[in-house]
Coordinates of C-alpha atoms (C1' of nucleotides) in Angstrom, one line a residue:
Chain A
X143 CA 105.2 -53.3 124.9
X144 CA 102.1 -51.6 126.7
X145 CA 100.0 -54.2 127.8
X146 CA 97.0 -52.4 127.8
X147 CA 96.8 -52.0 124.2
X148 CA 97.9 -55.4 123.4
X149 CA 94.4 -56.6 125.9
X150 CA 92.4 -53.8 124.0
X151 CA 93.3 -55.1 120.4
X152 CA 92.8 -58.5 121.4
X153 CA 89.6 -57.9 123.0
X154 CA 88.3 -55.3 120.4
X155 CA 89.8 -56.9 117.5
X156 CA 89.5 -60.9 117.9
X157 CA 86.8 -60.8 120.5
X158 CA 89.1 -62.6 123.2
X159 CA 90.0 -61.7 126.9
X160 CA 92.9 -63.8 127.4
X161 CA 95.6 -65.2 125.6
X162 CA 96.7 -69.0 126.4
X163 CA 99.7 -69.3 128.0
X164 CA 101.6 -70.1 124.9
X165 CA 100.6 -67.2 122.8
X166 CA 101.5 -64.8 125.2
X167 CA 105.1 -65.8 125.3
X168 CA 105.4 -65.8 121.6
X169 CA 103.2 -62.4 121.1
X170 CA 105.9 -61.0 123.6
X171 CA 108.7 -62.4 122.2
X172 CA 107.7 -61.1 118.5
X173 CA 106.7 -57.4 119.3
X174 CA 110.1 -57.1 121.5
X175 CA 111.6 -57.4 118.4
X176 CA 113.1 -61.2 118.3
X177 CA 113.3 -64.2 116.1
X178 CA 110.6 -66.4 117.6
X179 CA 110.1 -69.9 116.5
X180 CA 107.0 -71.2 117.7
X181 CA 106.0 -75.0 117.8
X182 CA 102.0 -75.1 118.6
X183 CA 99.9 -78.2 118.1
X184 CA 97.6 -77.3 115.2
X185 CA 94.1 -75.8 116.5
X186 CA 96.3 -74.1 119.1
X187 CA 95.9 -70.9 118.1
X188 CA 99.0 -70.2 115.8
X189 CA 97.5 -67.2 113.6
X190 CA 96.9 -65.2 116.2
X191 CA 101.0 -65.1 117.0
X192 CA 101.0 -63.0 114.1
X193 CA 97.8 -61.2 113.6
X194 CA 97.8 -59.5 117.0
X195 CA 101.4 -57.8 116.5
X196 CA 100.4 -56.8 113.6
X197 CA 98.1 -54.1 114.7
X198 CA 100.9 -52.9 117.4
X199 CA 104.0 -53.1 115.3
X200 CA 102.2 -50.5 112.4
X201 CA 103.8 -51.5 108.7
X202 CA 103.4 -54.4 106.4
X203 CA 103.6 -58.3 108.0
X204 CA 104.4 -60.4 105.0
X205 CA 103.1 -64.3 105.3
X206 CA 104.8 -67.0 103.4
X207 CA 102.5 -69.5 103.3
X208 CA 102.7 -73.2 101.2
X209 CA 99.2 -73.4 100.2
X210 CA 96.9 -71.2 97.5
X211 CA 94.1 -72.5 100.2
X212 CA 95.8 -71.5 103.1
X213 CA 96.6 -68.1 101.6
X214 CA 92.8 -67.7 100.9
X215 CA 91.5 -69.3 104.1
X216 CA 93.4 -67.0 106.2
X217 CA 92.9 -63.9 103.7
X218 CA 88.8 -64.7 104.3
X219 CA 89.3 -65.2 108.1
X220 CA 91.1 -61.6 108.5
X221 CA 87.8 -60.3 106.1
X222 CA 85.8 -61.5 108.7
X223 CA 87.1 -59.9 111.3
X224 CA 86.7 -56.8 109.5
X225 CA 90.2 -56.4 108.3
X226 CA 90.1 -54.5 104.3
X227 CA 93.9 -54.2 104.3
X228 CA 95.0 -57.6 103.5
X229 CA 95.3 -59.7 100.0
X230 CA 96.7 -62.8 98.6
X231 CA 99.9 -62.1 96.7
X232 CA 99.6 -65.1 94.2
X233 CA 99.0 -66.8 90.5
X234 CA 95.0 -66.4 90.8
X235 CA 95.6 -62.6 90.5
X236 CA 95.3 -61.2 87.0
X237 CA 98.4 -59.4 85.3
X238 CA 96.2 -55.9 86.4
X239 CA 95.5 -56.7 89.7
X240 CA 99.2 -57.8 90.7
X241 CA 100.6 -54.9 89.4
X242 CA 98.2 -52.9 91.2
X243 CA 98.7 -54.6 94.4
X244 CA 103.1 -54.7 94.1
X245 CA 103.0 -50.7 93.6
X246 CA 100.8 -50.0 96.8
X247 CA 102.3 -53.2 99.0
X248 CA 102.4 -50.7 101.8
X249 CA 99.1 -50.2 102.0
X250 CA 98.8 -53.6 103.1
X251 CA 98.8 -55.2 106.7
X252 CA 98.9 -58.6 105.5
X253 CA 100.4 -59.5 102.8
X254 CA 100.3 -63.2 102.4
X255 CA 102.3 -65.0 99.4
X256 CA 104.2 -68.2 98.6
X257 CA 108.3 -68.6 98.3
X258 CA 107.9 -69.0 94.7
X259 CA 106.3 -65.6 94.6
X260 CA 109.3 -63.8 96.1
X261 CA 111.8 -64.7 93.5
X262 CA 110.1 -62.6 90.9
X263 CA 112.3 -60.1 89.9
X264 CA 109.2 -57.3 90.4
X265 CA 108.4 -59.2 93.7
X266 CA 111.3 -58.4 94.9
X267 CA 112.0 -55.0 94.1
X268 CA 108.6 -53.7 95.3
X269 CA 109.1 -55.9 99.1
X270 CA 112.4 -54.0 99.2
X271 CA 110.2 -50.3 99.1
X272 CA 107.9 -51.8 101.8
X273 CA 107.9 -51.2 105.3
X274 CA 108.3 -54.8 106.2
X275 CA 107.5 -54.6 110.5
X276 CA 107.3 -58.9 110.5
X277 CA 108.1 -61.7 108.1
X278 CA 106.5 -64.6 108.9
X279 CA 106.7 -68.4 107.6
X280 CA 103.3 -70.2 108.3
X281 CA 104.0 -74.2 107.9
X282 CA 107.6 -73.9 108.4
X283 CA 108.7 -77.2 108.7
X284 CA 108.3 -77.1 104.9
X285 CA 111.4 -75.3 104.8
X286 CA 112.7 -78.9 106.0
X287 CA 110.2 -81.2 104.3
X288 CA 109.8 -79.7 101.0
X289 CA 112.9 -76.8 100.6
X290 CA 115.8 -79.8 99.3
X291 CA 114.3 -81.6 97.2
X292 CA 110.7 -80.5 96.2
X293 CA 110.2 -76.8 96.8
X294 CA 113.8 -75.6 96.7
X295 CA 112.4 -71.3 96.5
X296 CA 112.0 -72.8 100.6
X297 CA 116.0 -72.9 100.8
X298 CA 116.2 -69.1 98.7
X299 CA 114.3 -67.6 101.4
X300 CA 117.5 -67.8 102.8
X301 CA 119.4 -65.8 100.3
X302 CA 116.5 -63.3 99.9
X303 CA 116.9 -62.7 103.9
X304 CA 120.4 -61.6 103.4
X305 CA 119.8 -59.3 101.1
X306 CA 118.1 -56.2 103.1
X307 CA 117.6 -54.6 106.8
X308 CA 115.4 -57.7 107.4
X309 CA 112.6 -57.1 110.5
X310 CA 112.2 -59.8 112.9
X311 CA 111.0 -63.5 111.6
X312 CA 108.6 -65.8 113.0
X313 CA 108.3 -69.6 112.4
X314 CA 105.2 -71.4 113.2
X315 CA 104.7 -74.9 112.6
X316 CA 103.4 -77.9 114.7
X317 CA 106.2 -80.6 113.6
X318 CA 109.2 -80.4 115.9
X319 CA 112.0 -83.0 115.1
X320 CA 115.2 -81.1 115.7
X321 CA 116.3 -81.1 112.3
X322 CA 113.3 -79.4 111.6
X323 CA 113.7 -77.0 114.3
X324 CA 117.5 -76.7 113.4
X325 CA 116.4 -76.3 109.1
X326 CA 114.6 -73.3 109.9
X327 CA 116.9 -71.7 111.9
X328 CA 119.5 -72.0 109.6
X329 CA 117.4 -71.3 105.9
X330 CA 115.4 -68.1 108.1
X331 CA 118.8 -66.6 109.0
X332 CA 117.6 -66.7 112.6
X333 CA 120.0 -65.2 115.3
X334 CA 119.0 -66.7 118.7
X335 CA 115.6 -66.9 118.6
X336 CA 113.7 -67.2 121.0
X337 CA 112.0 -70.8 120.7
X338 CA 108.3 -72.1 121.6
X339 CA 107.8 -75.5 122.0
X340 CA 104.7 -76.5 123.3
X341 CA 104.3 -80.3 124.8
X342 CA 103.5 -82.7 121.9
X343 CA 102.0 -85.7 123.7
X344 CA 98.0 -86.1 122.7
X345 CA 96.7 -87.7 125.4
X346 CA 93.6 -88.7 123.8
X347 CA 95.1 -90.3 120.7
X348 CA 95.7 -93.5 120.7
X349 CA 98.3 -95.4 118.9
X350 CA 97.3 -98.9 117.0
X351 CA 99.5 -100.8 114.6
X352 CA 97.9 -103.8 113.2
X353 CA 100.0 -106.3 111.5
X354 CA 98.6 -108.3 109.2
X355 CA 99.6 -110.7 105.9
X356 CA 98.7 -109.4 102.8
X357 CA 97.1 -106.3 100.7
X358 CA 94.0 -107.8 100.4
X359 CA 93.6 -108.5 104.2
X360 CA 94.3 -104.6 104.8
X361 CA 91.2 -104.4 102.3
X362 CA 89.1 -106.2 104.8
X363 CA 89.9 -105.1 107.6
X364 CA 89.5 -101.7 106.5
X365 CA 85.6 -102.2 105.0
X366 CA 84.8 -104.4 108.4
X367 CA 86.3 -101.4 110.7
X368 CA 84.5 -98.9 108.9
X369 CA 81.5 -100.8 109.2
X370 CA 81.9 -101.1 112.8
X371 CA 83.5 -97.6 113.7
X372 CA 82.0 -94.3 113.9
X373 CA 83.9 -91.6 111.4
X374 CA 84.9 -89.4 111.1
X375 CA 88.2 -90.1 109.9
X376 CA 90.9 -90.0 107.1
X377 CA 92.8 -93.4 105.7
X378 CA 95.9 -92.2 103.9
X379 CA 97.2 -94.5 101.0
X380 CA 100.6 -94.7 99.2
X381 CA 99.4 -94.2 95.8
X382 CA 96.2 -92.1 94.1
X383 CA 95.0 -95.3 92.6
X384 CA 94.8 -97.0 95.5
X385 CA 93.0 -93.7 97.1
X386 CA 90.3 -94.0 94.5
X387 CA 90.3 -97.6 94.8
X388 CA 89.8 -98.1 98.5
X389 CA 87.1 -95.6 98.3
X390 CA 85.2 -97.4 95.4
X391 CA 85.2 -100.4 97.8
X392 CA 84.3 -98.5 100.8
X393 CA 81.3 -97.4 99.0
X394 CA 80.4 -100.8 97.6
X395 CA 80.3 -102.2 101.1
X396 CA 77.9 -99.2 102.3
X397 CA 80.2 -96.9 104.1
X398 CA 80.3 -93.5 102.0
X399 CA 83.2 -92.6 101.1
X400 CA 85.4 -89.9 99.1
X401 CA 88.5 -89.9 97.6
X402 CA 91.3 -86.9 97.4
X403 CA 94.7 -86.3 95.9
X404 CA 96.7 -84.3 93.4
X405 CA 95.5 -85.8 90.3
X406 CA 92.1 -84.3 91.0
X407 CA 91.0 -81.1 89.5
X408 CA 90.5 -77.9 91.9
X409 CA 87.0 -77.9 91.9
X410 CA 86.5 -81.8 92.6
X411 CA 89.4 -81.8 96.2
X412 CA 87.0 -78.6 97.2
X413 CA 84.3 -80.5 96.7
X414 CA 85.9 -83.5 98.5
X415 CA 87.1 -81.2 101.6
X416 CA 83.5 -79.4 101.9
X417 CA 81.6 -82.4 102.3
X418 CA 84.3 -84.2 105.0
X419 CA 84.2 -80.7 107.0
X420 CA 80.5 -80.6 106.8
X421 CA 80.0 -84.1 107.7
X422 CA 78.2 -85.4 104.8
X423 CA 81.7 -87.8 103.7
X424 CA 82.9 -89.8 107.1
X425 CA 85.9 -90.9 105.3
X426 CA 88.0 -89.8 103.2
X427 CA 90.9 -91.8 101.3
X428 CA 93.5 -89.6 101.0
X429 CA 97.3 -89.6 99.8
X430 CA 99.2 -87.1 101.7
X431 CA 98.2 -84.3 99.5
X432 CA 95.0 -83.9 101.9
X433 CA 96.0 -82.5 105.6
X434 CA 97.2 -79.3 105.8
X435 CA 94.7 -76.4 105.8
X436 CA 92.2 -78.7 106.5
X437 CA 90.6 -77.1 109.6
X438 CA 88.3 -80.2 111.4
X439 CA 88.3 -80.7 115.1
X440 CA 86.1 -83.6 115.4
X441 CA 88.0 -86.4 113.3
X442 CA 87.9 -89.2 115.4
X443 CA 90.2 -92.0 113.0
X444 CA 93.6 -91.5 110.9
X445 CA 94.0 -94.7 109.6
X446 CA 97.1 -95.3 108.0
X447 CA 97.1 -98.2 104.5
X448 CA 100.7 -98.0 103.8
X449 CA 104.2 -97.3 105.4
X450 CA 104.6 -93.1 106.1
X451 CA 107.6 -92.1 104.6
X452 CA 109.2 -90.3 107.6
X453 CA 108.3 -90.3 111.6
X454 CA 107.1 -86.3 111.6
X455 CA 105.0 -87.3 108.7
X456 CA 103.3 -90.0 110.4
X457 CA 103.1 -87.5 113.5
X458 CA 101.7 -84.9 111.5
X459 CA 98.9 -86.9 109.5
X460 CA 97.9 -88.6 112.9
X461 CA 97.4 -85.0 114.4
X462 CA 94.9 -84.6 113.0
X463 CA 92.8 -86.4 115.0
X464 CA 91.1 -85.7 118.2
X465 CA 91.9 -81.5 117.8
X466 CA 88.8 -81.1 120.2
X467 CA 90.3 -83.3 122.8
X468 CA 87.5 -86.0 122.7
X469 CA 88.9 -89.5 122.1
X470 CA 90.4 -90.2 118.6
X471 CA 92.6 -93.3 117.6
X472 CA 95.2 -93.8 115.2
X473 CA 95.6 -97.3 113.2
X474 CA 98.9 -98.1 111.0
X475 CA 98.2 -101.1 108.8
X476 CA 101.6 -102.9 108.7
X477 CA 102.5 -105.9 105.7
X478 CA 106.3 -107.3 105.8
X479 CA 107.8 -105.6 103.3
X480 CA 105.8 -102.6 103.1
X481 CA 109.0 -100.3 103.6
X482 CA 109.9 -101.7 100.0
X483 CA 107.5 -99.6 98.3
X484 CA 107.9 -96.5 100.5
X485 CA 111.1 -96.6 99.8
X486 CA 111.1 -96.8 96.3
X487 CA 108.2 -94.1 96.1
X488 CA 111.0 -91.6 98.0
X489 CA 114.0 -92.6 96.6
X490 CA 112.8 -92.2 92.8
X491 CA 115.5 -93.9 90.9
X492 CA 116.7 -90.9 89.6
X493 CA 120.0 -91.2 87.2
X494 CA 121.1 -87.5 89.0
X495 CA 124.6 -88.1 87.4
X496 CA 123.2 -88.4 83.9
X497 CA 121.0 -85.1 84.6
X498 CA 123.5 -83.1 86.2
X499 CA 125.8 -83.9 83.2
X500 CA 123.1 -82.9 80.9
X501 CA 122.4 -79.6 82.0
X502 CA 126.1 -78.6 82.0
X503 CA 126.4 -79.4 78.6
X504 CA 123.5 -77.3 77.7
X505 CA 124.6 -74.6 79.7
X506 CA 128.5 -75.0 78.2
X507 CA 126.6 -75.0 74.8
X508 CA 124.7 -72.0 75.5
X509 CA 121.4 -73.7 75.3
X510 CA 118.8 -72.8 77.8
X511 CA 119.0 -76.1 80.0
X512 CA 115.2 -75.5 80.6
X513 CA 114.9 -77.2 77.2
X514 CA 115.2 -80.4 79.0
X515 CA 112.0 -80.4 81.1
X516 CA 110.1 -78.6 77.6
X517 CA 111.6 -81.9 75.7
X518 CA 110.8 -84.1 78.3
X519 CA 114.0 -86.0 79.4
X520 CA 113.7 -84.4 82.6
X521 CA 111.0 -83.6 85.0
X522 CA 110.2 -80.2 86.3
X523 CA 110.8 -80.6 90.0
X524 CA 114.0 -82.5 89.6
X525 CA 115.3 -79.8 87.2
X526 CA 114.7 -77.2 89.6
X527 CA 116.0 -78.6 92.7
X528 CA 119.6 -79.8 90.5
X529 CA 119.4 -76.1 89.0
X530 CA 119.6 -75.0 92.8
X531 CA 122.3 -77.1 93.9
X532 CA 124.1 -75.9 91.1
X533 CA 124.1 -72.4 91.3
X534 CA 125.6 -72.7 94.4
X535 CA 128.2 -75.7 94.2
X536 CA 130.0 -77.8 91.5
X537 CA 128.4 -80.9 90.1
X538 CA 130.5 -83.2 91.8
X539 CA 129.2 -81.9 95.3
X540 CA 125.7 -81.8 93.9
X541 CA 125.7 -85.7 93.2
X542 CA 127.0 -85.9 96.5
X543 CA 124.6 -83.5 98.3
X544 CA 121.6 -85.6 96.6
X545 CA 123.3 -88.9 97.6
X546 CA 123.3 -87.8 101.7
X547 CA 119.6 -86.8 100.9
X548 CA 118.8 -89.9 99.7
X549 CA 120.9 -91.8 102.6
X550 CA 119.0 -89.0 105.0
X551 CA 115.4 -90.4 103.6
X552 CA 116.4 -93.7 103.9
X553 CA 117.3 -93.9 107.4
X554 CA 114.1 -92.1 108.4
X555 CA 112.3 -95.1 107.1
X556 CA 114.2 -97.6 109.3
X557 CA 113.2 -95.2 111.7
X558 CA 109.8 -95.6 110.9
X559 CA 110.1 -99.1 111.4
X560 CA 112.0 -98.7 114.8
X561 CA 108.7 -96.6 115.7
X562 CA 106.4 -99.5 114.3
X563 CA 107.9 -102.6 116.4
X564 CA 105.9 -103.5 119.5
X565 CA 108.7 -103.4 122.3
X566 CA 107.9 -101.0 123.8
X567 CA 104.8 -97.9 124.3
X568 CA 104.5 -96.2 120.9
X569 CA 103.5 -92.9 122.8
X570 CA 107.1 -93.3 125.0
X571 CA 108.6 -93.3 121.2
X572 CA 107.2 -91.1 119.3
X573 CA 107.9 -88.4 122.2
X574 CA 111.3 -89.7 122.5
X575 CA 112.0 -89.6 118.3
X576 CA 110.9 -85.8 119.0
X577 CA 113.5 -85.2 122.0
X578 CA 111.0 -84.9 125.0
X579 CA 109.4 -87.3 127.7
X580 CA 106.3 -89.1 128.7
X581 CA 104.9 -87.6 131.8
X582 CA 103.9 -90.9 133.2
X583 CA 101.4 -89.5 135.4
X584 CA 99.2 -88.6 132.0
X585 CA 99.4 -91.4 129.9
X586 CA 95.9 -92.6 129.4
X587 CA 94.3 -95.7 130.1
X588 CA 94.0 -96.6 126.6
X589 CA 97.4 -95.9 125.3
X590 CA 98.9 -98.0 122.6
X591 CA 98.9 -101.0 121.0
X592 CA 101.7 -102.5 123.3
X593 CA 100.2 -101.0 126.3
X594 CA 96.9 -102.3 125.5
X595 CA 93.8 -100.2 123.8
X596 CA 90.1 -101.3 124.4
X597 CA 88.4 -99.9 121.5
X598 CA 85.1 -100.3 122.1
X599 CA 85.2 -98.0 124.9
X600 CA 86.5 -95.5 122.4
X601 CA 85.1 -95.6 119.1
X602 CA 81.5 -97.2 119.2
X603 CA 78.5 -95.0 119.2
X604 CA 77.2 -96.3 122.1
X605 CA 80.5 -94.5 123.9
X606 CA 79.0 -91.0 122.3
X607 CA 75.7 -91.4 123.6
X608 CA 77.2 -92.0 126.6
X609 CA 79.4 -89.1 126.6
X610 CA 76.6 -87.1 125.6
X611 CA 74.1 -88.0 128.7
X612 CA 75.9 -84.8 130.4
X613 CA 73.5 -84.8 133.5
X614 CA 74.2 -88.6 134.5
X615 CA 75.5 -88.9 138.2
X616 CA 78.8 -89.0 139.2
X617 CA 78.5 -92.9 140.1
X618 CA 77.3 -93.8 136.6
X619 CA 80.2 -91.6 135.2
X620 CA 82.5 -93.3 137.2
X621 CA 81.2 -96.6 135.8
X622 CA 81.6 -95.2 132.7
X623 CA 85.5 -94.5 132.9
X624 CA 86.3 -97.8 135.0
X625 CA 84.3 -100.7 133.7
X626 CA 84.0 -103.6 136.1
Chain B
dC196 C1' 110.4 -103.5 94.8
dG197 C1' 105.7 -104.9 94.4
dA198 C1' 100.8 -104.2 92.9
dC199 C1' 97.8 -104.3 89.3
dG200 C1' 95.8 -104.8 84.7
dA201 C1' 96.0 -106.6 80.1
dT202 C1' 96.8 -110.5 77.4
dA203 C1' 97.7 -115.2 76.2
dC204 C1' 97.3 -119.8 77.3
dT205 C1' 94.8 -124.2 78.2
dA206 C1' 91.9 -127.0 75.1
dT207 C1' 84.9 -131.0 74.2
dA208 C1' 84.5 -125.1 78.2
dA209 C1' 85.1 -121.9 81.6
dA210 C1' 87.8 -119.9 84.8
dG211 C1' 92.3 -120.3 86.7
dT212 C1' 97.2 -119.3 85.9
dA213 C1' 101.4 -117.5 83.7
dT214 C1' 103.8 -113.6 81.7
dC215 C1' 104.6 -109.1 80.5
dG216 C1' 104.3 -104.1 80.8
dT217 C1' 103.3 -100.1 83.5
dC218 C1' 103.2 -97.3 87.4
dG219 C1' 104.1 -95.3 92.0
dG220 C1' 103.7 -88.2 96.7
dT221 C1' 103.8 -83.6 98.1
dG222 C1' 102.9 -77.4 94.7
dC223 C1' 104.2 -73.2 93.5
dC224 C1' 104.9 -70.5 88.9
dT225 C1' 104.5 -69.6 83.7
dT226 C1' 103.3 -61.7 80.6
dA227 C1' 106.6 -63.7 75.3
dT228 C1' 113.0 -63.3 70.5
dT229 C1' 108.0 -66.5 65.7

DNA sequence: CGACGATACTATAAAGTATCGTCGGTGCCTTATT
């Protein structure tokens, strides 16, 4: 592809001379007309991977995107740049605007929309008329995460691929355990791709677990650390009681605080997320509902109250910390036992045999199984991922394909706890869990929890006044990074 | 499984303790057969 008018676009465009050394590769990759799937840390850059090739490839670039906020982040940040031809295919529209929007998709350049979206029967019909020049799947490790048992329209992308002269897919996500990498693959119908993966190390996070007896001692420590450490930062709990809870305490012992899960209404997480981006709220307790599409580059703490369910979950929260490569620390507060109530929180004793049994006899009946969620002896989510399974298999391989998921989540929280004990250099594990090595020449000072972290050098304020004093010498910036 | 809240119990009263019941994460999408 003509470099020129890639450098042009960019520059005219999005305002940028160069592309980073990544981008480049996966920009190249995608307008010579190959799967791409490209691992980027978050705040690396990823939207571009898309946006750029759209103005060279011409046609429609569909976005499939987890989030109604991502879809309407990204939608703004394209209005912005002065792009008209782009909209949000999606629930908020009214019955009149979606139907105006499907009949003229191809006057789009973005079309962004969810997996859900697809599967409507109009949807569908009017993506087949389009001149699609790019499909892409922003988040993608959902397809892993979410597609088997939460989101299962994830796994149908799948089928939907198969269906038509499909153009080129790209994959962007910053999570790469090789299942995930191996999930998407498979569920995008990916032919040798050509695959990204950028190094995941974070230098400047560091990695804390802190053991310690009880509940209520995770309490304390908690308002005492806070009361000592600078925010900003996010502490993730198990539950949304315990979210609001924490916070309520947080407040009570002076440290302002906010709260955010998916119990809330709309209006109260935006409220939530625009005061912790601002920097009015320096903490936020959070279940794991808050994270993605939350775009802040200064959080400096991820504090962890309870057990993560999975390693790339833990990887993915902690992330978040430190995007703007200043000094950031990550705490996991460990209780014996802990894994108990993670595990039961996954697990979710569901009787699946006693489900799958019901919806077959409503189905050999010739009731509308959907009854059972509208009459409550089922809930929605586990109706739709069982109706999944068994459109495609028998019931006895359903139980059974549940059963290895359940035995699938349960082994990645023994390999949580493998990642938790302090034998050896957390960083050296993590990296390892995701298949690549610690360059030993660039681990930091402050490393780990078994290597030894000073945290006063890190985290107090005094450390950002320091950092700040820009035009000391170079001898008292030496003192600064080697304290006698 | 375990945390937490409500209730009952004890018994010169008040606050500690025992027991029971409840609850626990993540998000799209609902345009129609009275």
């Amino acid at each position: 592809m003509h470099k020129q008018k890639l450098h042009h676009v960019l520059k005219e465009r999005f305002g940028y001379d160069e592309l980073r050394p990544g981008q480049e590769e996966i920009i190249q990759a995608v307008l010579a007309g190959k799967d791409v799937v490209a691992i980027l840390p978050t705040g690396m850059g990823k939207s571009l991977c898309y946006q750029l090739p759209a103005y060279l490839l011409g046609g429609t670039v569909l976005i499939i995107s987890p989030l109604l906020s991502l879809m309407q982040d990204q939608v703004e940040q394209l209005k912005r740049l002065g792009e008209k031809r782009v909209v949000a295919l999606n629930s908020f529209l009214s019955y009149q605007d979606k139907q105006r929007i499907l009949f003229n998709l191809s006057s789009y350049r973005f079309v962004f929309t969810s997996p859900e979206m697809i599967f409507q029967p109009i949807v569908r019909d009017q993506l087949a008329k389009t001149n699609l020049s790019l499909i892409v799947t922003d988040e993608a490790h959902c397809i892993s995460q979410w597609g088997f048992d939460f989101r299962p329209d994830y796994l149908r992308i799948s089928d939907w691929l198969k269906t038509f002269q499909r153009p080129p897919v790209l994959a962007l996500t910053a999570t790469a355990t090789s299942k995930v990498v191996h999930d998407i693959q498979e569920y995008l119908q990916m032919y040798k791709p050509f695959i990204h993966i950028h190094s995941l190390d974070r230098p400047n996070i560091r990695y804390v677990i802190e053991k310690l007896e009880n509940q209520d001692q995770k309490t304390e420590w908690l308002v005492s650390h806070t009361k000592t450490y600078e925010g900003p930062g996010i502490i993730y709990t198990q539950s949304r009681q315990r979210a609001e809870a924490l916070s309520a305490i947080l407040n009570e012992s002076g440290t302002r605080s906010g709260f955010y899960h998916a119990g809330m209404e709309q209006e109260d997480r935006v409220f939530v997320q625009q005061q912790f981006l601002s920097g009015e709220l320096q903490w936020v307790c959070a279940t794991n509902a808050f994270g993605m599409g939350i775009h802040k580059d200064d959080i400096r703490q991820v504090i962890h109250d309870h057990l993560p369910a999975t390693p790339a979950n833990y990887i993915q929260e902690v992330g978040r910390a430190g995007r703007n490569g200043n000094d950031a620390v990550a705490f996991l507060l460990y209780t014996e036992g802990d894994e108990e109530r993670t595990r039961f929180v996954v697990n979710e004793e569901i009787p699946i045999k006693h489900f799958i049994e019901m919806i077959n006899e409503k189905k050999s009946n010739g009731e509308n199984p959907a009854r059972l969620v509208d009459d409550g002896f089922m809930n929605e989510t586990d109706f739709r991922v069982l109706s999944y399974w068994l459109e495609r298999t028998d019931p006895v391989e359903t139980i059974q394909i549940v059963e290895r998921l359940r035995m699938d989540k349960n082994r990645q929280i023994q390999d949580m706890l493998k990642l938790i004990e302090d034998t050896t250099c957390l960083r050296g594990k993590i990296l390892t869990y995701f298949g690549q090595e610690l360059d030993e020449s660039k681990k930091p000072l402050n490393c780990c929890s078994v290597c030894g972290v000073n945290l006063n050098n890190l985290l107090t304020k005094q450390k950002e006044e320091l950092t700040s004093a820009s035009f000391s010498s170079w001898e008292e910036r030496l003192g600064q990074l080697f304290p006698i």
